[in-house]
C-alpha positions as protocol buffer text, in pm:
chain_id: "A"
residue {
  index: 1
  type: MET
  ca { x: -4327 y: 2894 z: 3251 }
}
residue {
  index: 2
  type: SER
  ca { x: -4379 y: 3142 z: 2966 }
}
residue {
  index: 3
  type: LEU
  ca { x: -4239 y: 3069 z: 2619 }
}
residue {
  index: 4
  type: VAL
  ca { x: -4115 y: 3455 z: 2580 }
}
residue {
  index: 5
  type: SER
  ca { x: -3800 y: 3386 z: 2772 }
}
residue {
  index: 6
  type: MET
  ca { x: -3709 y: 3095 z: 2457 }
}
residue {
  index: 7
  type: PRO
  ca { x: -3556 y: 3221 z: 2120 }
}
residue {
  index: 8
  type: PHE
  ca { x: -3690 y: 3093 z: 1814 }
}
residue {
  index: 9
  type: VAL
  ca { x: -4005 y: 2928 z: 1941 }
}
residue {
  index: 10
  type: ASN
  ca { x: -4289 y: 2939 z: 1710 }
}
residue {
  index: 11
  type: SER
  ca { x: -4131 y: 3191 z: 1484 }
}
residue {
  index: 12
  type: GLY
  ca { x: -4012 y: 3146 z: 1101 }
}
residue {
  index: 13
  type: VAL
  ca { x: -3641 y: 3117 z: 1231 }
}
residue {
  index: 14
  type: ASP
  ca { x: -3749 y: 2818 z: 1469 }
}
residue {
  index: 15
  type: THR
  ca { x: -3899 y: 2610 z: 1123 }
}
residue {
  index: 16
  type: ALA
  ca { x: -3597 y: 2757 z: 891 }
}
residue {
  index: 17
  type: LEU
  ca { x: -3341 y: 2609 z: 1192 }
}
residue {
  index: 18
  type: HIS
  ca { x: -3554 y: 2266 z: 1179 }
}
residue {
  index: 19
  type: ILE
  ca { x: -3503 y: 2255 z: 771 }
}
residue {
  index: 20
  type: VAL
  ca { x: -3130 y: 2313 z: 806 }
}
residue {
  index: 21
  type: ALA
  ca { x: -3097 y: 2102 z: 1064 }
}
residue {
  index: 22
  type: ALA
  ca { x: -3225 y: 1810 z: 839 }
}
residue {
  index: 23
  type: VAL
  ca { x: -3079 y: 1887 z: 523 }
}
residue {
  index: 24
  type: VAL
  ca { x: -2710 y: 1854 z: 735 }
}
residue {
  index: 25
  type: LEU
  ca { x: -2844 y: 1547 z: 911 }
}
residue {
  index: 26
  type: LEU
  ca { x: -2918 y: 1412 z: 591 }
}
residue {
  index: 27
  type: GLY
  ca { x: -2615 y: 1530 z: 367 }
}
residue {
  index: 28
  type: THR
  ca { x: -2371 y: 1345 z: 626 }
}
residue {
  index: 29
  type: ILE
  ca { x: -2577 y: 1030 z: 616 }
}
residue {
  index: 30
  type: ALA
  ca { x: -2543 y: 1026 z: 244 }
}
residue {
  index: 31
  type: ALA
  ca { x: -2168 y: 1157 z: 233 }
}
residue {
  index: 32
  type: ALA
  ca { x: -2079 y: 883 z: 469 }
}
residue {
  index: 33
  type: ALA
  ca { x: -2324 y: 612 z: 255 }
}
residue {
  index: 34
  type: ILE
  ca { x: -2098 y: 692 z: -60 }
}
residue {
  index: 35
  type: GLY
  ca { x: -1776 y: 717 z: 121 }
}
residue {
  index: 36
  type: PHE
  ca { x: -1855 y: 353 z: 256 }
}
residue {
  index: 37
  type: TRP
  ca { x: -1994 y: 213 z: -102 }
}
residue {
  index: 38
  type: LYS
  ca { x: -1679 y: 354 z: -261 }
}
residue {
  index: 39
  type: ILE
  ca { x: -1441 y: 229 z: -2 }
}
residue {
  index: 40
  type: HIS
  ca { x: -1626 y: -107 z: -32 }
}
residue {
  index: 41
  type: GLU
  ca { x: -1614 y: -146 z: -464 }
}
residue {
  index: 42
  type: LEU
  ca { x: -1237 y: -82 z: -386 }
}
residue {
  index: 43
  type: PRO
  ca { x: -1109 y: -415 z: -457 }
}
residue {
  index: 44
  type: ILE
  ca { x: -1329 y: -458 z: -766 }
}
residue {
  index: 45
  type: HIS
  ca { x: -1193 y: -140 z: -939 }
}
residue {
  index: 46
  type: LYS
  ca { x: -816 y: -214 z: -851 }
}
residue {
  index: 47
  type: ALA
  ca { x: -894 y: -552 z: -1040 }
}
residue {
  index: 48
  type: SER
  ca { x: -1081 y: -412 z: -1304 }
}
residue {
  index: 49
  type: THR
  ca { x: -769 y: -152 z: -1374 }
}
residue {
  index: 50
  type: LYS
  ca { x: -533 y: -483 z: -1308 }
}
residue {
  index: 51
  type: GLN
  ca { x: -709 y: -684 z: -1542 }
}
residue {
  index: 52
  type: HIS
  ca { x: -720 y: -936 z: -1267 }
}
residue {
  index: 53
  type: HIS
  ca { x: -826 y: -1308 z: -1375 }
}
residue {
  index: 54
  type: GLN
  ca { x: -1030 y: -1311 z: -1042 }
}
residue {
  index: 55
  type: ILE
  ca { x: -1252 y: -1060 z: -1132 }
}
residue {
  index: 56
  type: GLY
  ca { x: -1589 y: -1257 z: -1066 }
}
residue {
  index: 57
  type: LEU
  ca { x: -1487 y: -1393 z: -738 }
}
residue {
  index: 58
  type: ILE
  ca { x: -1383 y: -1067 z: -610 }
}
residue {
  index: 59
  type: THR
  ca { x: -1692 y: -877 z: -660 }
}
residue {
  index: 60
  type: ALA
  ca { x: -1841 y: -1211 z: -533 }
}
residue {
  index: 61
  type: LEU
  ca { x: -1640 y: -1159 z: -226 }
}
residue {
  index: 62
  type: THR
  ca { x: -1719 y: -774 z: -233 }
}
residue {
  index: 63
  type: TRP
  ca { x: -2077 y: -840 z: -195 }
}
residue {
  index: 64
  type: ILE
  ca { x: -2061 y: -1101 z: 47 }
}
residue {
  index: 65
  type: GLY
  ca { x: -1910 y: -860 z: 260 }
}
residue {
  index: 66
  type: PHE
  ca { x: -2182 y: -654 z: 313 }
}
residue {
  index: 67
  type: VAL
  ca { x: -2311 y: -901 z: 507 }
}
residue {
  index: 68
  type: TRP
  ca { x: -1997 y: -1101 z: 639 }
}
residue {
  index: 69
  type: HIS
  ca { x: -1759 y: -835 z: 683 }
}
residue {
  index: 70
  type: TRP
  ca { x: -1411 y: -1030 z: 746 }
}
residue {
  index: 71
  type: VAL
  ca { x: -1516 y: -1135 z: 349 }
}
residue {
  index: 72
  type: TRP
  ca { x: -1396 y: -843 z: 224 }
}
residue {
  index: 73
  type: VAL
  ca { x: -1091 y: -812 z: 339 }
}
residue {
  index: 74
  type: ILE
  ca { x: -1013 y: -1157 z: 170 }
}
residue {
  index: 75
  type: ALA
  ca { x: -1150 y: -998 z: -173 }
}
residue {
  index: 76
  type: VAL
  ca { x: -926 y: -700 z: -90 }
}
residue {
  index: 77
  type: PHE
  ca { x: -633 y: -971 z: -36 }
}
residue {
  index: 78
  type: ILE
  ca { x: -708 y: -1091 z: -382 }
}
residue {
  index: 79
  type: ALA
  ca { x: -732 y: -797 z: -543 }
}
residue {
  index: 80
  type: PHE
  ca { x: -418 y: -630 z: -429 }
}
residue {
  index: 81
  type: VAL
  ca { x: -157 y: -911 z: -393 }
}
residue {
  index: 82
  type: ASP
  ca { x: -65 y: -1100 z: -743 }
}
residue {
  index: 83
  type: GLY
  ca { x: -121 y: -1436 z: -630 }
}
residue {
  index: 84
  type: GLU
  ca { x: 131 y: -1594 z: -917 }
}
residue {
  index: 85
  type: GLN
  ca { x: 414 y: -1347 z: -832 }
}
residue {
  index: 86
  type: ALA
  ca { x: 380 y: -1432 z: -469 }
}
residue {
  index: 87
  type: LEU
  ca { x: 378 y: -1761 z: -532 }
}
residue {
  index: 88
  type: ARG
  ca { x: 707 y: -1733 z: -732 }
}
residue {
  index: 89
  type: ARG
  ca { x: 873 y: -1529 z: -510 }
}
residue {
  index: 90
  type: ILE
  ca { x: 797 y: -1792 z: -221 }
}
residue {
  index: 91
  type: ARG
  ca { x: 928 y: -2081 z: -453 }
}
residue {
  index: 92
  type: ASP
  ca { x: 1205 y: -1910 z: -501 }
}
residue {
  index: 93
  type: ILE
  ca { x: 1324 y: -1825 z: -127 }
}
residue {
  index: 94
  type: TRP
  ca { x: 1260 y: -2182 z: -25 }
}
residue {
  index: 95
  type: LYS
  ca { x: 1485 y: -2357 z: -312 }
}
residue {
  index: 96
  type: GLY
  ca { x: 1734 y: -2063 z: -241 }
}
residue {
  index: 97
  type: ASP
  ca { x: 1730 y: -1984 z: -613 }
}
residue {
  index: 98
  type: ASP
  ca { x: 1628 y: -1605 z: -469 }
}
residue {
  index: 99
  type: GLU
  ca { x: 1938 y: -1354 z: -574 }
}
residue {
  index: 100
  type: SER
  ca { x: 1724 y: -1071 z: -393 }
}
residue {
  index: 101
  type: VAL
  ca { x: 1775 y: -1225 z: -65 }
}
residue {
  index: 102
  type: VAL
  ca { x: 2122 y: -1114 z: 40 }
}
residue {
  index: 103
  type: SER
  ca { x: 2370 y: -1282 z: 254 }
}
residue {
  index: 104
  type: PRO
  ca { x: 2478 y: -1067 z: 575 }
}
residue {
  index: 105
  type: TYR
  ca { x: 2823 y: -1222 z: 465 }
}
residue {
  index: 106
  type: SER
  ca { x: 2818 y: -1189 z: 126 }
}
residue {
  index: 107
  type: GLN
  ca { x: 3029 y: -858 z: -43 }
}
residue {
  index: 108
  type: PRO
  ca { x: 2887 y: -635 z: -264 }
}
residue {
  index: 109
  type: ASP
  ca { x: 2905 y: -715 z: -655 }
}
residue {
  index: 110
  type: ASP
  ca { x: 2677 y: -436 z: -740 }
}
residue {
  index: 111
  type: THR
  ca { x: 2920 y: -200 z: -919 }
}
residue {
  index: 112
  type: THR
  ca { x: 2702 y: 114 z: -815 }
}
residue {
  index: 113
  type: GLU
  ca { x: 2687 y: -10 z: -451 }
}
residue {
  index: 114
  type: PRO
  ca { x: 2898 y: 259 z: -219 }
}
residue {
  index: 115
  type: VAL
  ca { x: 3204 y: 161 z: -51 }
}
residue {
  index: 116
  type: LEU
  ca { x: 3376 y: 339 z: 212 }
}
residue {
  index: 117
  type: VAL
  ca { x: 3736 y: 386 z: 144 }
}
residue {
  index: 118
  type: GLN
  ca { x: 4008 y: 532 z: 353 }
}
residue {
  index: 119
  type: SER
  ca { x: 4252 y: 743 z: 179 }
}
residue {
  index: 120
  type: GLY
  ca { x: 4572 y: 894 z: 255 }
}
residue {
  index: 121
  type: ASN
  ca { x: 4422 y: 1174 z: 399 }
}
residue {
  index: 122
  type: ALA
  ca { x: 4243 y: 1190 z: 744 }
}
residue {
  index: 123
  type: GLU
  ca { x: 3871 y: 1162 z: 616 }
}
residue {
  index: 124
  type: PRO
  ca { x: 3714 y: 892 z: 449 }
}
residue {
  index: 125
  type: SER
  ca { x: 3525 y: 858 z: 148 }
}
residue {
  index: 126
  type: VAL
  ca { x: 3240 y: 700 z: 14 }
}
residue {
  index: 127
  type: LYS
  ca { x: 3298 y: 548 z: -377 }
}
residue {
  index: 128
  type: SER
  ca { x: 3200 y: 336 z: -606 }
}
residue {
  index: 129
  type: ALA
  ca { x: 3309 y: -10 z: -593 }
}
residue {
  index: 130
  type: LYS
  ca { x: 3417 y: 30 z: -1005 }
}
residue {
  index: 131
  type: SER
  ca { x: 3568 y: 353 z: -897 }
}
residue {
  index: 132
  type: VAL
  ca { x: 3745 y: 157 z: -604 }
}
residue {
  index: 133
  type: THR
  ca { x: 3866 y: -150 z: -821 }
}
residue {
  index: 134
  type: THR
  ca { x: 3997 y: 78 z: -1083 }
}
residue {
  index: 135
  type: LEU
  ca { x: 4212 y: 312 z: -752 }
}
residue {
  index: 136
  type: LYS
  ca { x: 4320 y: 4 z: -657 }
}
residue {
  index: 137
  type: ALA
  ca { x: 4473 y: -110 z: -992 }
}
residue {
  index: 138
  type: LYS
  ca { x: 4632 y: 184 z: -1024 }
}
residue {
  index: 139
  type: GLU
  ca { x: 4783 y: 175 z: -728 }
}
residue {
  index: 140
  type: GLU
  ca { x: 4926 y: -170 z: -775 }
}
residue {
  index: 141
  type: ALA
  ca { x: 5050 y: -46 z: -1124 }
}
residue {
  index: 142
  type: GLU
  ca { x: 5240 y: 261 z: -954 }
}
residue {
  index: 143
  type: HIS
  ca { x: 5420 y: 14 z: -704 }
}
residue {
  index: 144
  type: ALA
  ca { x: 5468 y: -214 z: -962 }
}
């Protein structure tokens, strides 16, 4: 087997290609490591911007997360969820004091809520609840 038939063997181009391949390999490994580090530090940065009360706990959990990855998930949860607000919301829902929980049988009381109105013409129109109330009052005044 002769070496003449193989391109770039024992030439300057062979060495250049090896250098380019090594640079690309090291660059890829460095980019992956930096990306992993930035994603891993995400809970700490989020807690810092929110001035979270548990920044020390989040930092410790993030560092422990390098060894046990499920701990990092807990750090993300603590950093992104406002625990006090979540507990208040759960308490309000449990007690039934929450105004944002809408019963399927309740009527919209917001004046900006759109209401489907069947007028005298064949095509129904969408109007606000305030305008519907005004229209009903005008109709009652006309009939009286």
